[in-house]
Structures are given as C-alpha cells and as structure tokens.
Amino acid sequence: MMDDTLFSLAGRRALVTGASRGIGLTLARGLGRHGAKIVLNGRNPDALEAARTMLENEGLDAVTARFDVTDQDAVIAGVDAIEHEHGPIDILVNNAGIQRRAPLEQFSRADWDALVATNLNAVFFVGQAVARHMLQRGRGKIINICSVQSELARPGIAPYTATKGAVKNLTKGMATDWARHGLQVNGLAPGYFQTEMNENLVKDKEFTKWLCQRTPAGRWGQVGELVGAAVFLSSDASSFVNGHILMVDGGLTASV
Ligand code: NDP
C-alpha cells in the first residue's frame, strides 16, 4: 500500500527565521506547499508583510513574527508569543544568516561579532527557546541551515566559515541532547545559490566560471532545489534521522 502521508506537513506549524527573502522565504513557501502553516521571522516589518502577503496570495497560511534573532530576550518573548497566539511550533528552520567578506588579517572585530551573533548565537537562542516547548510535547523538528563552508574554507570568509562549522557541530550537539526526547535535529547545507546574499558573486563572471568548473553539477543552485531536503527533514520521513548534515551542493563537497 502507498503511504502518502510520509512527506506530508499537513497541520504542522513551521517557524522559519530570516524568511523575508532568499532561502528562508523559499523554504517557507516550500513547507507551506506541503501543508505547513508558516510563521515568517525577520527584522524589517515591511519586507515581512510583503512576504506574508505574497504567500497568502498563493493560497498559503502565513503569519509574521518580527524579532531580532541575536537578541535572546526578544527571541524568548517572540517564540512564546507564537506558541500562545497561534499554537505549537512543530518545525523550526534556523535560517537567518549574514555574510561579511574581507582578508582575515584586515577583518574587523565588529564584523566578526556580527557574524558570530547572527550565524551562531541565534541558532542557540532560537533553538533553545523553541526546543523548550517541543521537549514538553515529546516531538519536534529542527533544521539548522549550515553551508558548504561548514566543511570547506574560501579566501576572505574565514569568520563565516568558523560560524558555519560551529553550527554543524551545534546541530550534532542538539541532536545528542534532544533525540531521546522525540526531537529530530539536522542540518541542511546549501552549496552556492543565486540569492541577494550572493548578488556580487553571481555578477562576477570569473567567480561563476570557477564555480561551474568546481561543482560537479556545473552550475549555480536554484533556491527551489533546497525544498525537497527541507520537506524531508521536516516530515515523518526523517523520523530516525538525527544529527545529519544534508549537503545540497551539486556535489561540490564530494569532489576536489
Ligand atoms: P539573505 O541575505 O537573502 O536573507 C537573510 C534573511 O535573514 C533575511 O530575511 C533577513 O531579513 C534575515 N535576517 C538577517 N539578520 C537577522 C536577524 N538578526 N534577525 C532576524 N532575521 C534576520 O540570505 P540567504 O537567503 O542567502 O541565506 C540564508 C541562509 O542560508 C543563511 O544562514 C546563509 O548563511 C545560508 N547559506 C546561503 C547560501 C547562498 O548561496 N545564498 C549558501 C549556503 C548557506 P532582515 O534583514 O529584514 O532581518
């Protein structure tokens, strides 16, 4: 008999951080199309409302929750408000992230701190705040957005690489602490995708030439290609998958 509920997210509520654009918005839409009710997080109220309206016009169930993921008090208040006003968070996608580029010897302390705050501290803050509710229910899915830079460095982005390597191991730590309580915590690691964050790289013909040679698939990723992995890690299909980092990178990290 066919099991058509294995990948279904019907009735589940998903909080996606950094969901006003880029990968976060695409993942929110993808989870919504598989039945999830979506909670869009970000800082800019206009961008969030525009994203919500867009999803609503597509027939999806979406609300917004504006808070800065680097502010632990705001995170706890924001997560509690979602649980109180809308209902249980079944799926968390820790997606909000930033990039800063400079040679390491010139890298400023301010940029280092911003990267660690957004890319690493926030995963702990939001993960812990949401997990406290999930643990009481004995179920929940957490997906931490990692990167090819969880494994490999590139010139000019050593601090970003440090944060994404740490998110990979934080994912394993979360799984180790919480799997026995019914949570599945995994990482989703995108390769190079055409988003606002990578705008300058996409325009850079030399970089694109290098990337296409370096990536076995021979091209940039399109953000929609991340959805299948996110649905898998959000659904019952991954009920015994824990602490895994799923690379979606056209084979980049499989190849030298
Ligand atoms: P974008 O810059 O396009 O979007 C980032 C999102 O995060 C925005 O919605 C932004 O909204 C939000 N955000 C940033 N800071 C905060 C904050 N402090 N609190 C709440 N929301 C915040 O990024 P991408 O879509 O490209 O990247 C998303 C994730 O994917 C990141 O973790 C990134 O590291 C990772 N990634 C991206 C790759 C790529 O090719 N693009 C490759 C590998 C990993 P606002 O500014 O309004 O708050």
Short mmCIF file of C-alpha atoms and ligand atoms in Angstrom, two decimals:
data_model
loop_
_atom_site.label_atom_id
_atom_site.label_comp_id
_atom_site.label_asym_id
_atom_site.label_seq_id
_atom_site.Cartn_x
_atom_site.Cartn_y
_atom_site.Cartn_z
CA MET A 1 0.00 0.00 0.00
CA MET A 2 1.28 3.52 -0.76
CA ASP A 3 1.98 5.73 2.27
CA ASP A 4 1.05 9.20 1.04
CA THR A 5 1.47 10.86 4.45
CA LEU A 6 5.21 10.18 4.80
CA PHE A 7 6.23 13.60 3.46
CA SER A 8 3.06 15.46 4.39
CA LEU A 9 3.29 18.52 6.64
CA ALA A 10 -0.47 18.99 6.90
CA GLY A 11 -1.43 20.60 10.19
CA ARG A 12 2.19 21.28 11.22
CA ARG A 13 3.36 24.79 12.08
CA ALA A 14 6.80 25.87 10.87
CA LEU A 15 8.79 28.87 12.12
CA VAL A 16 11.39 29.97 9.57
CA THR A 17 13.87 32.61 10.73
CA GLY A 18 15.12 35.11 8.16
CA ALA A 19 12.16 34.34 5.92
CA SER A 20 11.51 37.75 4.35
CA ARG A 21 13.60 36.86 1.28
CA GLY A 22 16.13 34.43 -0.21
CA ILE A 23 16.47 30.88 1.01
CA GLY A 24 14.25 31.42 4.07
CA LEU A 25 11.31 32.66 2.00
CA THR A 26 11.75 29.83 -0.49
CA LEU A 27 11.83 27.22 2.27
CA ALA A 28 8.78 28.77 3.95
CA ARG A 29 6.86 28.63 0.66
CA GLY A 30 8.02 25.03 0.05
CA LEU A 31 6.97 23.84 3.51
CA GLY A 32 3.66 25.69 3.06
CA ARG A 33 3.01 23.94 -0.24
CA HIS A 34 3.44 20.65 1.57
CA GLY A 35 0.74 21.60 4.06
CA ALA A 36 2.53 23.50 6.83
CA LYS A 37 1.25 26.68 8.43
CA ILE A 38 4.06 29.20 8.17
CA VAL A 39 5.45 31.71 10.66
CA LEU A 40 7.79 34.13 8.89
CA ASN A 41 10.51 35.77 11.00
CA GLY A 42 12.78 38.71 10.17
CA ARG A 43 13.50 42.26 11.37
CA ASN A 44 12.12 44.51 8.65
CA PRO A 45 8.32 44.81 9.11
CA ASP A 46 7.62 45.94 5.52
CA ALA A 47 9.66 43.13 3.98
CA LEU A 48 7.99 40.59 6.27
CA GLU A 49 4.50 41.85 5.45
CA ALA A 50 5.28 41.79 1.72
CA ALA A 51 6.45 38.17 2.04
CA ARG A 52 3.37 37.20 4.05
CA THR A 53 1.02 38.83 1.52
CA MET A 54 2.80 37.04 -1.33
CA LEU A 55 2.38 33.63 0.34
CA GLU A 56 -1.21 34.39 1.29
CA ASN A 57 -1.99 35.30 -2.34
CA GLU A 58 -0.58 31.90 -3.30
CA GLY A 59 -3.15 30.28 -1.01
CA LEU A 60 -0.76 29.53 1.84
CA ASP A 61 -1.36 30.02 5.57
CA ALA A 62 1.29 32.52 6.73
CA VAL A 63 1.71 34.88 9.70
CA THR A 64 4.66 37.03 10.75
CA ALA A 65 6.73 37.14 13.93
CA ARG A 66 9.15 40.05 13.94
CA PHE A 67 12.14 39.75 16.24
CA ASP A 68 15.90 40.03 16.06
CA VAL A 69 17.33 36.53 16.40
CA THR A 70 20.50 37.92 18.01
CA ASP A 71 18.54 39.33 20.98
CA GLN A 72 17.89 36.43 23.38
CA ASP A 73 15.15 38.19 25.36
CA ALA A 74 13.34 39.14 22.15
CA VAL A 75 13.69 35.56 20.89
CA ILE A 76 12.18 34.04 24.03
CA ALA A 77 9.32 36.57 24.01
CA GLY A 78 8.76 36.07 20.26
CA VAL A 79 8.68 32.27 20.47
CA ASP A 80 6.37 32.33 23.50
CA ALA A 81 4.04 34.73 21.67
CA ILE A 82 3.85 32.41 18.62
CA GLU A 83 3.03 29.42 20.82
CA HIS A 84 0.42 31.43 22.74
CA GLU A 85 -1.25 33.26 19.82
CA HIS A 86 -1.00 30.70 17.01
CA GLY A 87 -0.21 27.33 18.56
CA PRO A 88 2.65 24.85 18.84
CA ILE A 89 5.75 25.19 16.68
CA ASP A 90 6.28 21.73 15.16
CA ILE A 91 9.14 22.69 12.84
CA LEU A 92 11.90 25.26 13.28
CA VAL A 93 14.19 26.29 10.43
CA ASN A 94 17.14 28.27 11.80
CA ASN A 95 17.91 30.09 8.56
CA ALA A 96 18.71 33.75 9.37
CA GLY A 97 22.32 34.41 8.49
CA ILE A 98 24.70 37.07 7.22
CA GLN A 99 27.95 37.21 5.27
CA ARG A 100 30.91 39.61 5.62
CA ARG A 101 33.94 39.45 3.33
CA ALA A 102 37.50 40.71 3.97
CA PRO A 103 41.00 39.29 4.12
CA LEU A 104 41.37 37.74 7.58
CA GLU A 105 44.29 40.00 8.57
CA GLN A 106 42.05 43.04 7.98
CA PHE A 107 38.83 41.57 9.36
CA SER A 108 37.20 43.95 11.86
CA ARG A 109 36.11 42.93 15.33
CA ALA A 110 32.66 44.40 14.63
CA ASP A 111 32.15 42.16 11.59
CA TRP A 112 33.43 39.11 13.50
CA ASP A 113 30.96 39.83 16.32
CA ALA A 114 28.06 40.35 13.91
CA LEU A 115 28.76 37.02 12.19
CA VAL A 116 29.00 35.09 15.45
CA ALA A 117 25.86 36.77 16.82
CA THR A 118 23.68 36.12 13.77
CA ASN A 119 25.03 32.85 12.40
CA LEU A 120 25.84 31.04 15.66
CA ASN A 121 24.43 32.63 18.83
CA ALA A 122 21.00 32.95 17.21
CA VAL A 123 20.86 29.24 16.38
CA PHE A 124 21.39 28.52 20.08
CA PHE A 125 18.90 31.22 21.20
CA VAL A 126 16.05 30.25 18.86
CA GLY A 127 16.81 26.53 19.03
CA GLN A 128 16.74 26.50 22.82
CA ALA A 129 13.61 28.69 23.09
CA VAL A 130 11.66 26.51 20.64
CA ALA A 131 13.04 23.21 21.96
CA ARG A 132 11.81 24.02 25.48
CA HIS A 133 8.26 23.84 24.10
CA MET A 134 8.96 20.84 21.85
CA LEU A 135 10.51 18.87 24.71
CA GLN A 136 7.29 19.23 26.72
CA ARG A 137 5.38 17.73 23.79
CA GLY A 138 7.96 14.99 23.11
CA ARG A 139 8.21 15.84 19.39
CA GLY A 140 9.63 18.42 17.02
CA LYS A 141 11.86 19.04 14.02
CA ILE A 142 14.76 21.48 13.95
CA ILE A 143 16.69 22.24 10.77
CA ASN A 144 19.81 24.38 11.08
CA ILE A 145 20.96 25.95 7.83
CA CYS A 146 24.65 25.15 7.50
CA SER A 147 26.75 25.66 4.37
CA VAL A 148 29.45 24.21 2.20
CA GLN A 149 31.55 26.42 4.50
CA SER A 150 30.63 24.07 7.36
CA GLU A 151 33.27 21.86 5.70
CA LEU A 152 35.43 23.98 3.41
CA ALA A 153 37.05 27.42 3.53
CA ARG A 154 37.31 30.07 0.82
CA PRO A 155 39.52 33.18 0.78
CA GLY A 156 38.05 36.21 2.58
CA ILE A 157 35.33 34.45 4.56
CA ALA A 158 37.20 32.69 7.38
CA PRO A 159 34.88 34.03 10.15
CA TYR A 160 31.74 32.94 8.24
CA THR A 161 33.40 29.54 7.81
CA ALA A 162 34.05 29.39 11.55
CA THR A 163 30.39 30.11 12.34
CA LYS A 164 29.04 27.57 9.86
CA GLY A 165 31.45 24.89 11.11
CA ALA A 166 30.19 25.62 14.62
CA VAL A 167 26.54 25.37 13.51
CA LYS A 168 27.30 21.92 12.10
CA ASN A 169 28.60 20.73 15.46
CA LEU A 170 25.89 22.55 17.42
CA THR A 171 23.42 20.57 15.30
CA LYS A 172 25.08 17.34 16.38
CA GLY A 173 25.04 18.52 20.00
CA MET A 174 21.34 19.43 19.85
CA ALA A 175 20.57 16.02 18.36
CA THR A 176 22.61 14.31 21.05
CA ASP A 177 20.76 16.09 23.87
CA TRP A 178 17.27 16.08 22.41
CA ALA A 179 16.82 12.98 20.19
CA ARG A 180 15.86 10.80 23.15
CA HIS A 181 13.03 13.24 23.86
CA GLY A 182 11.49 12.80 20.42
CA LEU A 183 13.13 15.70 18.54
CA GLN A 184 14.96 15.35 15.24
CA VAL A 185 17.67 17.96 14.73
CA ASN A 186 19.52 18.06 11.43
CA GLY A 187 21.47 20.43 9.23
CA LEU A 188 20.78 21.45 5.65
CA ALA A 189 23.91 22.67 3.91
CA PRO A 190 23.41 24.64 0.68
CA GLY A 191 26.19 24.99 -1.83
CA TYR A 192 26.22 28.16 -3.94
CA PHE A 193 22.74 29.54 -4.64
CA GLN A 194 21.63 32.62 -6.52
CA THR A 195 20.32 34.87 -3.73
CA GLU A 196 20.67 38.51 -2.65
CA MET A 197 23.50 37.49 -0.31
CA ASN A 198 25.47 36.25 -3.34
CA GLU A 199 24.46 39.04 -5.72
CA ASN A 200 28.03 40.25 -6.29
CA LEU A 201 29.35 36.72 -6.85
CA VAL A 202 26.59 35.92 -9.34
CA LYS A 203 27.54 39.06 -11.34
CA ASP A 204 31.24 38.14 -11.16
CA LYS A 205 31.94 36.24 -14.40
CA GLU A 206 35.30 34.91 -13.15
CA PHE A 207 33.72 33.52 -9.97
CA THR A 208 30.85 31.94 -11.88
CA LYS A 209 33.33 30.33 -14.29
CA TRP A 210 35.34 28.96 -11.33
CA LEU A 211 32.19 27.74 -9.58
CA CYS A 212 30.86 25.92 -12.63
CA GLN A 213 34.20 24.16 -13.07
CA ARG A 214 34.49 23.33 -9.36
CA THR A 215 30.93 21.98 -8.94
CA PRO A 216 30.27 18.54 -10.46
CA ALA A 217 26.76 19.69 -11.46
CA GLY A 218 28.44 22.54 -13.40
CA ARG A 219 26.14 25.41 -12.32
CA TRP A 220 24.73 27.63 -9.58
CA GLY A 221 21.95 26.13 -7.46
CA GLN A 222 18.40 27.48 -7.78
CA VAL A 223 16.84 28.07 -4.35
CA GLY A 224 13.82 25.88 -5.11
CA GLU A 225 16.22 22.94 -5.20
CA LEU A 226 16.56 23.18 -1.40
CA VAL A 227 12.90 22.49 -0.76
CA GLY A 228 12.95 18.70 -1.13
CA ALA A 229 15.63 18.33 1.54
CA ALA A 230 13.76 20.69 3.89
CA VAL A 231 10.48 18.81 3.44
CA PHE A 232 12.25 15.51 4.12
CA LEU A 233 13.86 16.84 7.31
CA SER A 234 10.54 18.38 8.45
CA SER A 235 8.38 15.32 7.86
CA ASP A 236 7.81 11.85 9.31
CA ALA A 237 10.06 10.54 6.52
CA SER A 238 13.07 11.57 8.65
CA SER A 239 11.80 10.14 11.97
CA PHE A 240 15.09 8.29 12.65
CA VAL A 241 17.45 10.84 11.06
CA ASN A 242 19.32 12.80 13.71
CA GLY A 243 22.46 14.96 13.70
CA HIS A 244 22.84 14.55 9.95
CA ILE A 245 24.11 17.34 7.71
CA LEU A 246 22.41 17.04 4.33
CA MET A 247 24.56 18.71 1.65
CA VAL A 248 22.61 20.19 -1.27
CA ASP A 249 25.54 21.44 -3.30
CA GLY A 250 25.62 19.83 -6.73
CA GLY A 251 28.37 17.54 -5.47
CA LEU A 252 30.79 20.34 -4.54
CA THR A 253 31.90 18.85 -1.21
CA ALA A 254 32.12 15.35 -2.70
CA SER A 255 34.81 16.40 -5.12
CA VAL A 256 38.24 18.13 -5.20
P1 NDP B 1 19.59 36.70 2.54
O1 NDP B 1 20.56 37.80 2.88
O2 NDP B 1 18.97 36.70 1.19
O3 NDP B 1 18.40 36.68 3.63
C1 NDP B 1 18.72 36.70 5.01
C2 NDP B 1 17.43 36.76 5.81
O4 NDP B 1 17.77 36.76 7.20
C3 NDP B 1 16.60 37.98 5.56
O5 NDP B 1 15.22 37.63 5.61
C4 NDP B 1 16.95 38.90 6.72
O6 NDP B 1 15.89 39.79 6.96
C5 NDP B 1 17.11 37.86 7.85
N1 NDP B 1 17.94 38.28 8.97
C6 NDP B 1 19.22 38.70 8.95
N2 NDP B 1 19.62 39.03 10.20
C7 NDP B 1 18.57 38.78 11.03
C8 NDP B 1 18.35 38.93 12.43
N3 NDP B 1 19.31 39.38 13.24
N4 NDP B 1 17.14 38.58 12.93
C9 NDP B 1 16.15 38.11 12.13
N5 NDP B 1 16.30 37.95 10.79
C10 NDP B 1 17.49 38.30 10.26
O7 NDP B 1 20.36 35.33 2.83
P2 NDP B 1 20.28 33.90 2.10
O8 NDP B 1 18.88 33.56 1.80
O9 NDP B 1 21.27 33.87 1.01
O10 NDP B 1 20.85 32.95 3.26
C11 NDP B 1 20.01 32.32 4.19
C12 NDP B 1 20.83 31.30 4.98
O11 NDP B 1 21.42 30.37 4.09
C13 NDP B 1 21.97 31.91 5.79
O12 NDP B 1 22.12 31.21 7.01
C14 NDP B 1 23.19 31.67 4.90
O13 NDP B 1 24.38 31.64 5.62
C15 NDP B 1 22.82 30.31 4.34
N6 NDP B 1 23.51 29.97 3.09
C16 NDP B 1 23.31 30.70 1.93
C17 NDP B 1 23.91 30.31 0.76
C18 NDP B 1 23.68 31.02 -0.54
O14 NDP B 1 24.20 30.57 -1.57
N7 NDP B 1 22.94 32.11 -0.54
C19 NDP B 1 24.82 29.14 0.70
C20 NDP B 1 24.95 28.46 1.98
C21 NDP B 1 24.31 28.85 3.11
P3 NDP B 1 16.09 41.23 7.72
O15 NDP B 1 17.43 41.76 7.28
O16 NDP B 1 14.93 42.06 7.29
O17 NDP B 1 16.03 40.91 9.17
#
